[in-house]
Amino acid sequence: MQYYKIERNDTMAISGIGSNYNNVYEGTYATQKNNAVKKAEAREAASAQAREAKDAREKATSDYYSYLQKNYDCMSNGNVTISSAYLKKCSGDSEKAKELEDFLKKIPELEKQGYEQLSAQNRALGGTVTYYQQTWMVNKDGSIQSTVYSVTETEMMNAERMKKGMDERLEKQKEKKEEEEKAEEKKGEKAERAEKLDGGTQKVFVSEATGQKMTVEYVEAESELEAKAMMQKEKLEDAYYPKFDRNI
């Protein structure tokens, strides 16, 4: 009788199966790993392209702003602020750029007309405009908002003018105190109280002189110092400023 040992053959068969399984597993893992690496590289490349495109747009906007400053005096004296979104649009759109620059060209004449009109009105009332400054804001939709800050001297004696100014300030303080007391009694009226406390003479009208919607507001100040202080508080929410100015 002959005897056969199959243990060895079974071991070899099992060993062969295990080897094949490991090869398949390692191959699948390597493929998955390569795919993951490729996806990560693709995401990184896309992110790098997006950053480059953003940097290019920001550079184009910055270059265009520098161009405007060099070519238009009204841009270099700080009296004109432009929305970042609108400036970016203009830097990549020749028609929008022309529209903006046509307006900037008209600013000196618009300011001259504004000064002459205000001076004529005040002369008729016995006053002389001793200070006149106009600011301009171009909003993100291209509409224009302008504010005229002026000081008018009348023929009143200095002492009388000072007394009148003091009386008006005291009256305003009195009114302010009364309004604050009312506000304490009624909640939710803060916005209304702020409206009542606003001082100054203001007139608003809309003009189509530039082919764009333009709102001009007139604010009369007591002095040049007060007018400049009010101008400092003017703010366009998304105004464009060069990067080197942002941290000043």
PDB file of C-alpha atoms in Angstrom:
ATOM      1  CA  MET A   1       0.000   0.000   0.000  1.00  0.00           C
ATOM      2  CA  GLN A   2       1.275   3.461  -0.911  1.00  0.00           C
ATOM      3  CA  TYR A   3       0.763   6.562   1.189  1.00  0.00           C
ATOM      4  CA  TYR A   4       0.629  10.139  -0.112  1.00  0.00           C
ATOM      5  CA  LYS A   5       1.338  13.267   1.892  1.00  0.00           C
ATOM      6  CA  ILE A   6      -1.069  15.976   0.884  1.00  0.00           C
ATOM      7  CA  GLU A   7      -0.248  18.344   3.676  1.00  0.00           C
ATOM      8  CA  ARG A   8       2.541  19.885   1.680  1.00  0.00           C
ATOM      9  CA  ASN A   9       0.399  20.334  -1.403  1.00  0.00           C
ATOM     10  CA  ASP A  10      -2.395  21.970   0.658  1.00  0.00           C
ATOM     11  CA  THR A  11       0.105  24.284   2.279  1.00  0.00           C
ATOM     12  CA  MET A  12       1.488  25.300  -1.065  1.00  0.00           C
ATOM     13  CA  ALA A  13      -2.011  25.905  -2.421  1.00  0.00           C
ATOM     14  CA  ILE A  14      -2.954  28.045   0.556  1.00  0.00           C
ATOM     15  CA  SER A  15       0.338  29.850   0.331  1.00  0.00           C
ATOM     16  CA  GLY A  16      -0.328  30.546  -3.333  1.00  0.00           C
ATOM     17  CA  ILE A  17      -3.786  31.922  -2.593  1.00  0.00           C
ATOM     18  CA  GLY A  18      -2.401  34.203   0.125  1.00  0.00           C
ATOM     19  CA  SER A  19       0.292  35.507  -2.168  1.00  0.00           C
ATOM     20  CA  ASN A  20      -2.230  36.318  -4.896  1.00  0.00           C
ATOM     21  CA  TYR A  21      -4.526  38.065  -2.407  1.00  0.00           C
ATOM     22  CA  ASN A  22      -1.667  40.212  -1.119  1.00  0.00           C
ATOM     23  CA  ASN A  23      -0.705  41.167  -4.657  1.00  0.00           C
ATOM     24  CA  VAL A  24      -4.276  42.166  -5.499  1.00  0.00           C
ATOM     25  CA  TYR A  25      -4.651  44.138  -2.236  1.00  0.00           C
ATOM     26  CA  GLU A  26      -1.343  45.922  -2.708  1.00  0.00           C
ATOM     27  CA  GLY A  27      -2.217  46.742  -6.305  1.00  0.00           C
ATOM     28  CA  THR A  28      -5.631  48.126  -5.328  1.00  0.00           C
ATOM     29  CA  TYR A  29      -4.121  50.157  -2.479  1.00  0.00           C
ATOM     30  CA  ALA A  30      -1.429  51.560  -4.767  1.00  0.00           C
ATOM     31  CA  THR A  31      -4.077  52.527  -7.350  1.00  0.00           C
ATOM     32  CA  GLN A  32      -6.250  54.224  -4.732  1.00  0.00           C
ATOM     33  CA  LYS A  33      -3.222  56.006  -3.309  1.00  0.00           C
ATOM     34  CA  ASN A  34      -2.179  57.233  -6.756  1.00  0.00           C
ATOM     35  CA  ASN A  35      -5.718  58.441  -7.468  1.00  0.00           C
ATOM     36  CA  ALA A  36      -5.819  60.298  -4.135  1.00  0.00           C
ATOM     37  CA  VAL A  37      -2.453  61.903  -4.887  1.00  0.00           C
ATOM     38  CA  LYS A  38      -3.633  62.937  -8.354  1.00  0.00           C
ATOM     39  CA  LYS A  39      -6.837  64.442  -6.941  1.00  0.00           C
ATOM     40  CA  ALA A  40      -4.869  66.363  -4.294  1.00  0.00           C
ATOM     41  CA  GLU A  41      -2.481  67.642  -6.961  1.00  0.00           C
ATOM     42  CA  ALA A  42      -5.420  68.659  -9.159  1.00  0.00           C
ATOM     43  CA  ARG A  43      -7.043  70.536  -6.252  1.00  0.00           C
ATOM     44  CA  GLU A  44      -3.764  72.263  -5.446  1.00  0.00           C
ATOM     45  CA  ALA A  45      -3.272  73.227  -9.090  1.00  0.00           C
ATOM     46  CA  ALA A  46      -6.835  74.598  -9.292  1.00  0.00           C
ATOM     47  CA  SER A  47      -6.317  76.528  -6.057  1.00  0.00           C
ATOM     48  CA  ALA A  48      -3.036  77.943  -7.371  1.00  0.00           C
ATOM     49  CA  GLN A  49      -4.755  78.998 -10.623  1.00  0.00           C
ATOM     50  CA  ALA A  50      -7.548  80.668  -8.657  1.00  0.00           C
ATOM     51  CA  ARG A  51      -4.984  82.569  -6.554  1.00  0.00           C
ATOM     52  CA  GLU A  52      -3.104  83.640  -9.676  1.00  0.00           C
ATOM     53  CA  ALA A  53      -6.338  84.836 -11.301  1.00  0.00           C
ATOM     54  CA  LYS A  54      -7.295  86.749  -8.149  1.00  0.00           C
ATOM     55  CA  ASP A  55      -3.828  88.309  -7.926  1.00  0.00           C
ATOM     56  CA  ALA A  56      -4.052  89.286 -11.599  1.00  0.00           C
ATOM     57  CA  ARG A  57      -7.434  90.965 -11.045  1.00  0.00           C
ATOM     58  CA  GLU A  58      -6.166  92.803  -7.976  1.00  0.00           C
ATOM     59  CA  LYS A  59      -3.079  93.974  -9.870  1.00  0.00           C
ATOM     60  CA  ALA A  60      -5.228  95.169 -12.774  1.00  0.00           C
ATOM     61  CA  THR A  61      -7.436  97.109 -10.348  1.00  0.00           C
ATOM     62  CA  SER A  62      -4.426  98.575  -8.546  1.00  0.00           C
ATOM     63  CA  ASP A  63      -2.775  99.582 -11.828  1.00  0.00           C
ATOM     64  CA  TYR A  64      -5.983 101.214 -13.037  1.00  0.00           C
ATOM     65  CA  TYR A  65      -6.340 103.150  -9.776  1.00  0.00           C
ATOM     66  CA  SER A  66      -2.746 104.400 -10.140  1.00  0.00           C
ATOM     67  CA  TYR A  67      -3.519 105.437 -13.717  1.00  0.00           C
ATOM     68  CA  LEU A  68      -6.545 107.454 -12.549  1.00  0.00           C
ATOM     69  CA  GLN A  69      -4.495 109.166  -9.844  1.00  0.00           C
ATOM     70  CA  LYS A  70      -1.830 110.181 -12.343  1.00  0.00           C
ATOM     71  CA  ASN A  71      -4.270 111.482 -14.939  1.00  0.00           C
ATOM     72  CA  TYR A  72      -7.022 113.136 -12.890  1.00  0.00           C
ATOM     73  CA  ASP A  73      -6.289 115.741 -10.209  1.00  0.00           C
ATOM     74  CA  CYS A  74      -9.589 115.057  -8.443  1.00  0.00           C
ATOM     75  CA  MET A  75      -8.353 111.511  -7.722  1.00  0.00           C
ATOM     76  CA  SER A  76      -5.093 112.618  -6.169  1.00  0.00           C
ATOM     77  CA  ASN A  77      -6.517 115.189  -3.720  1.00  0.00           C
ATOM     78  CA  GLY A  78      -8.589 112.630  -1.823  1.00  0.00           C
ATOM     79  CA  ASN A  79     -12.011 114.109  -2.597  1.00  0.00           C
ATOM     80  CA  VAL A  80     -13.117 111.175  -4.759  1.00  0.00           C
ATOM     81  CA  THR A  81     -13.694 107.647  -3.466  1.00  0.00           C
ATOM     82  CA  ILE A  82     -14.737 104.756  -5.683  1.00  0.00           C
ATOM     83  CA  SER A  83     -16.334 101.457  -4.768  1.00  0.00           C
ATOM     84  CA  SER A  84     -13.873  98.542  -4.994  1.00  0.00           C
ATOM     85  CA  ALA A  85     -16.437  96.467  -6.885  1.00  0.00           C
ATOM     86  CA  TYR A  86     -17.079  99.241  -9.425  1.00  0.00           C
ATOM     87  CA  LEU A  87     -13.378 100.014  -9.881  1.00  0.00           C
ATOM     88  CA  LYS A  88     -12.665  96.312 -10.471  1.00  0.00           C
ATOM     89  CA  LYS A  89     -15.457  96.260 -13.055  1.00  0.00           C
ATOM     90  CA  CYS A  90     -14.020  99.319 -14.809  1.00  0.00           C
ATOM     91  CA  SER A  91     -10.498  97.879 -14.877  1.00  0.00           C
ATOM     92  CA  GLY A  92     -11.766  94.985 -16.998  1.00  0.00           C
ATOM     93  CA  ASP A  93     -14.432  96.775 -19.054  1.00  0.00           C
ATOM     94  CA  SER A  94     -13.430  99.552 -21.449  1.00  0.00           C
ATOM     95  CA  GLU A  95     -16.990 100.922 -21.713  1.00  0.00           C
ATOM     96  CA  LYS A  96     -17.346 101.177 -17.925  1.00  0.00           C
ATOM     97  CA  ALA A  97     -13.878 102.733 -17.717  1.00  0.00           C
ATOM     98  CA  LYS A  98     -14.844 105.383 -20.267  1.00  0.00           C
ATOM     99  CA  GLU A  99     -18.028 106.134 -18.330  1.00  0.00           C
ATOM    100  CA  LEU A 100     -16.034 106.616 -15.104  1.00  0.00           C
ATOM    101  CA  GLU A 101     -13.341 108.749 -16.735  1.00  0.00           C
ATOM    102  CA  ASP A 102     -15.883 110.932 -18.520  1.00  0.00           C
ATOM    103  CA  PHE A 103     -17.360 111.693 -15.114  1.00  0.00           C
ATOM    104  CA  LEU A 104     -13.947 112.420 -13.556  1.00  0.00           C
ATOM    105  CA  LYS A 105     -13.230 114.889 -16.366  1.00  0.00           C
ATOM    106  CA  LYS A 106     -16.434 116.785 -15.536  1.00  0.00           C
ATOM    107  CA  ILE A 107     -15.744 117.154 -11.800  1.00  0.00           C
ATOM    108  CA  PRO A 108     -13.833 120.495 -11.997  1.00  0.00           C
ATOM    109  CA  GLU A 109     -16.650 122.082 -14.017  1.00  0.00           C
ATOM    110  CA  LEU A 110     -19.331 120.591 -11.758  1.00  0.00           C
ATOM    111  CA  GLU A 111     -17.579 122.005  -8.681  1.00  0.00           C
ATOM    112  CA  LYS A 112     -17.251 125.412 -10.316  1.00  0.00           C
ATOM    113  CA  GLN A 113     -20.954 125.448 -11.182  1.00  0.00           C
ATOM    114  CA  GLY A 114     -21.871 124.318  -7.684  1.00  0.00           C
ATOM    115  CA  TYR A 115     -19.776 127.047  -6.065  1.00  0.00           C
ATOM    116  CA  GLU A 116     -21.181 129.767  -8.326  1.00  0.00           C
ATOM    117  CA  GLN A 117     -24.778 128.693  -7.700  1.00  0.00           C
ATOM    118  CA  LEU A 118     -24.338 128.540  -3.922  1.00  0.00           C
ATOM    119  CA  SER A 119     -22.524 131.885  -3.861  1.00  0.00           C
ATOM    120  CA  ALA A 120     -25.310 133.549  -5.852  1.00  0.00           C
ATOM    121  CA  GLN A 121     -27.988 132.135  -3.550  1.00  0.00           C
ATOM    122  CA  ASN A 122     -26.159 133.253  -0.409  1.00  0.00           C
ATOM    123  CA  ARG A 123     -25.403 136.722  -1.782  1.00  0.00           C
ATOM    124  CA  ALA A 124     -29.112 137.192  -2.305  1.00  0.00           C
ATOM    125  CA  LEU A 125     -29.548 136.488   1.408  1.00  0.00           C
ATOM    126  CA  GLY A 126     -26.741 138.837   2.452  1.00  0.00           C
ATOM    127  CA  GLY A 127     -24.053 136.208   2.961  1.00  0.00           C
ATOM    128  CA  THR A 128     -20.659 135.317   1.463  1.00  0.00           C
ATOM    129  CA  VAL A 129     -19.347 131.795   0.960  1.00  0.00           C
ATOM    130  CA  THR A 130     -15.921 131.717   2.641  1.00  0.00           C
ATOM    131  CA  TYR A 131     -15.316 127.975   2.387  1.00  0.00           C
ATOM    132  CA  TYR A 132     -16.474 125.473  -0.226  1.00  0.00           C
ATOM    133  CA  GLN A 133     -15.448 121.844  -0.611  1.00  0.00           C
ATOM    134  CA  GLN A 134     -17.162 119.075  -2.528  1.00  0.00           C
ATOM    135  CA  THR A 135     -16.629 115.333  -2.102  1.00  0.00           C
ATOM    136  CA  TRP A 136     -17.629 112.563  -4.501  1.00  0.00           C
ATOM    137  CA  MET A 137     -18.435 108.890  -3.970  1.00  0.00           C
ATOM    138  CA  VAL A 138     -18.974 106.434  -6.826  1.00  0.00           C
ATOM    139  CA  ASN A 139     -21.099 103.529  -5.600  1.00  0.00           C
ATOM    140  CA  LYS A 140     -20.852  99.899  -6.730  1.00  0.00           C
ATOM    141  CA  ASP A 141     -23.745 100.398  -9.176  1.00  0.00           C
ATOM    142  CA  GLY A 142     -22.034 103.425 -10.750  1.00  0.00           C
ATOM    143  CA  SER A 143     -24.368 105.984  -9.179  1.00  0.00           C
ATOM    144  CA  ILE A 144     -22.748 109.115  -7.746  1.00  0.00           C
ATOM    145  CA  GLN A 145     -23.204 110.657  -4.329  1.00  0.00           C
ATOM    146  CA  SER A 146     -21.741 114.100  -3.679  1.00  0.00           C
ATOM    147  CA  THR A 147     -21.653 116.287  -0.578  1.00  0.00           C
ATOM    148  CA  VAL A 148     -20.959 120.033  -0.549  1.00  0.00           C
ATOM    149  CA  TYR A 149     -19.482 121.388   2.687  1.00  0.00           C
ATOM    150  CA  SER A 150     -19.609 125.157   2.958  1.00  0.00           C
ATOM    151  CA  VAL A 151     -19.234 128.029   5.405  1.00  0.00           C
ATOM    152  CA  THR A 152     -21.136 131.280   4.870  1.00  0.00           C
ATOM    153  CA  GLU A 153     -20.260 134.573   6.540  1.00  0.00           C
ATOM    154  CA  THR A 154     -22.985 137.168   6.930  1.00  0.00           C
ATOM    155  CA  GLU A 155     -22.762 140.919   7.573  1.00  0.00           C
ATOM    156  CA  MET A 156     -23.512 140.265  11.239  1.00  0.00           C
ATOM    157  CA  MET A 157     -20.852 141.511  13.658  1.00  0.00           C
ATOM    158  CA  ASN A 158     -18.493 138.841  14.947  1.00  0.00           C
ATOM    159  CA  ALA A 159     -19.758 139.198  18.518  1.00  0.00           C
ATOM    160  CA  GLU A 160     -23.359 138.871  17.391  1.00  0.00           C
ATOM    161  CA  ARG A 161     -22.497 135.878  15.222  1.00  0.00           C
ATOM    162  CA  MET A 162     -20.717 134.192  18.103  1.00  0.00           C
ATOM    163  CA  LYS A 163     -23.653 134.869  20.425  1.00  0.00           C
ATOM    164  CA  LYS A 164     -26.080 133.543  17.846  1.00  0.00           C
ATOM    165  CA  GLY A 165     -23.972 130.429  17.399  1.00  0.00           C
ATOM    166  CA  MET A 166     -23.783 129.888  21.156  1.00  0.00           C
ATOM    167  CA  ASP A 167     -27.557 130.318  21.528  1.00  0.00           C
ATOM    168  CA  GLU A 168     -28.157 127.804  18.769  1.00  0.00           C
ATOM    169  CA  ARG A 169     -25.799 125.304  20.354  1.00  0.00           C
ATOM    170  CA  LEU A 170     -27.480 125.691  23.754  1.00  0.00           C
ATOM    171  CA  GLU A 171     -30.863 125.234  22.143  1.00  0.00           C
ATOM    172  CA  LYS A 172     -29.647 122.103  20.395  1.00  0.00           C
ATOM    173  CA  GLN A 173     -28.235 120.758  23.662  1.00  0.00           C
ATOM    174  CA  LYS A 174     -31.563 121.391  25.345  1.00  0.00           C
ATOM    175  CA  GLU A 175     -33.433 119.631  22.583  1.00  0.00           C
ATOM    176  CA  LYS A 176     -30.976 116.767  22.703  1.00  0.00           C
ATOM    177  CA  LYS A 177     -31.477 116.327  26.445  1.00  0.00           C
ATOM    178  CA  GLU A 178     -35.272 116.329  26.064  1.00  0.00           C
ATOM    179  CA  GLU A 179     -35.090 113.775  23.289  1.00  0.00           C
ATOM    180  CA  GLU A 180     -32.814 111.531  25.343  1.00  0.00           C
ATOM    181  CA  GLU A 181     -35.237 111.679  28.253  1.00  0.00           C
ATOM    182  CA  LYS A 182     -38.093 110.643  25.966  1.00  0.00           C
ATOM    183  CA  ALA A 183     -35.984 107.827  24.578  1.00  0.00           C
ATOM    184  CA  GLU A 184     -35.467 106.442  28.075  1.00  0.00           C
ATOM    185  CA  GLU A 185     -39.228 106.163  28.458  1.00  0.00           C
ATOM    186  CA  LYS A 186     -39.823 104.505  25.110  1.00  0.00           C
ATOM    187  CA  LYS A 187     -37.672 101.583  24.000  1.00  0.00           C
ATOM    188  CA  GLY A 188     -36.910 100.858  20.403  1.00  0.00           C
ATOM    189  CA  GLU A 189     -36.722 104.530  19.314  1.00  0.00           C
ATOM    190  CA  LYS A 190     -32.945 104.843  19.041  1.00  0.00           C
ATOM    191  CA  ALA A 191     -32.954 105.230  15.285  1.00  0.00           C
ATOM    192  CA  GLU A 192     -35.603 107.938  15.444  1.00  0.00           C
ATOM    193  CA  ARG A 193     -33.682 109.788  18.160  1.00  0.00           C
ATOM    194  CA  ALA A 194     -30.513 109.692  16.085  1.00  0.00           C
ATOM    195  CA  GLU A 195     -32.426 111.256  13.206  1.00  0.00           C
ATOM    196  CA  LYS A 196     -33.669 114.097  15.406  1.00  0.00           C
ATOM    197  CA  LEU A 197     -30.187 114.779  16.748  1.00  0.00           C
ATOM    198  CA  ASP A 198     -28.672 115.269  13.289  1.00  0.00           C
ATOM    199  CA  GLY A 199     -27.624 118.898  12.874  1.00  0.00           C
ATOM    200  CA  GLY A 200     -26.758 121.086   9.901  1.00  0.00           C
ATOM    201  CA  THR A 201     -28.663 122.435   6.951  1.00  0.00           C
ATOM    202  CA  GLN A 202     -29.078 119.802   4.284  1.00  0.00           C
ATOM    203  CA  LYS A 203     -30.653 119.924   0.851  1.00  0.00           C
ATOM    204  CA  VAL A 204     -30.823 116.955  -1.457  1.00  0.00           C
ATOM    205  CA  PHE A 205     -31.632 116.794  -5.159  1.00  0.00           C
ATOM    206  CA  VAL A 206     -31.008 114.399  -8.026  1.00  0.00           C
ATOM    207  CA  SER A 207     -29.347 115.485 -11.270  1.00  0.00           C
ATOM    208  CA  GLU A 208     -28.816 113.744 -14.596  1.00  0.00           C
ATOM    209  CA  ALA A 209     -26.120 116.234 -15.675  1.00  0.00           C
ATOM    210  CA  THR A 210     -23.487 113.540 -16.091  1.00  0.00           C
ATOM    211  CA  GLY A 211     -25.724 110.931 -17.684  1.00  0.00           C
ATOM    212  CA  GLN A 212     -25.568 109.003 -14.404  1.00  0.00           C
ATOM    213  CA  LYS A 213     -27.739 109.133 -11.333  1.00  0.00           C
ATOM    214  CA  MET A 214     -26.182 111.780  -9.093  1.00  0.00           C
ATOM    215  CA  THR A 215     -27.322 112.921  -5.666  1.00  0.00           C
ATOM    216  CA  VAL A 216     -25.856 116.134  -4.208  1.00  0.00           C
ATOM    217  CA  GLU A 217     -26.270 117.027  -0.557  1.00  0.00           C
ATOM    218  CA  TYR A 218     -25.506 120.482   0.867  1.00  0.00           C
ATOM    219  CA  VAL A 219     -24.228 120.769   4.438  1.00  0.00           C
ATOM    220  CA  GLU A 220     -23.553 124.181   5.951  1.00  0.00           C
ATOM    221  CA  ALA A 221     -20.981 124.253   8.755  1.00  0.00           C
ATOM    222  CA  GLU A 222     -20.184 126.888  11.360  1.00  0.00           C
ATOM    223  CA  SER A 223     -16.496 126.984  10.447  1.00  0.00           C
ATOM    224  CA  GLU A 224     -13.915 125.501   8.111  1.00  0.00           C
ATOM    225  CA  LEU A 225     -12.635 123.333  10.967  1.00  0.00           C
ATOM    226  CA  GLU A 226     -16.118 121.915  11.556  1.00  0.00           C
ATOM    227  CA  ALA A 227     -16.589 121.290   7.823  1.00  0.00           C
ATOM    228  CA  LYS A 228     -13.305 119.362   7.616  1.00  0.00           C
ATOM    229  CA  ALA A 229     -14.227 117.341  10.705  1.00  0.00           C
ATOM    230  CA  MET A 230     -17.518 116.345   9.082  1.00  0.00           C
ATOM    231  CA  MET A 231     -15.723 115.382   5.870  1.00  0.00           C
ATOM    232  CA  GLN A 232     -13.479 113.045   7.845  1.00  0.00           C
ATOM    233  CA  LYS A 233     -16.560 111.120   8.962  1.00  0.00           C
ATOM    234  CA  GLU A 234     -17.701 110.484   5.402  1.00  0.00           C
ATOM    235  CA  LYS A 235     -17.402 106.832   4.504  1.00  0.00           C
ATOM    236  CA  LEU A 236     -18.100 104.682   1.473  1.00  0.00           C
ATOM    237  CA  GLU A 237     -18.562 101.132   2.773  1.00  0.00           C
ATOM    238  CA  ASP A 238     -16.511  99.347   0.096  1.00  0.00           C
ATOM    239  CA  ALA A 239     -14.229 102.208  -0.968  1.00  0.00           C
ATOM    240  CA  TYR A 240     -11.070 101.131  -2.782  1.00  0.00           C
ATOM    241  CA  TYR A 241      -7.716 101.981  -1.245  1.00  0.00           C
ATOM    242  CA  PRO A 242      -4.294 100.793  -2.419  1.00  0.00           C
ATOM    243  CA  LYS A 243      -2.854  97.986  -0.276  1.00  0.00           C
ATOM    244  CA  PHE A 244      -0.129 100.178   1.171  1.00  0.00           C
ATOM    245  CA  ASP A 245      -2.814 102.516   2.562  1.00  0.00           C
ATOM    246  CA  ARG A 246      -4.957  99.892   4.248  1.00  0.00           C
ATOM    247  CA  ASN A 247      -2.857  99.549   7.381  1.00  0.00           C
ATOM    248  CA  ILE A 248      -2.211 103.260   7.910  1.00  0.00           C
TER     249      ILE A 248
END
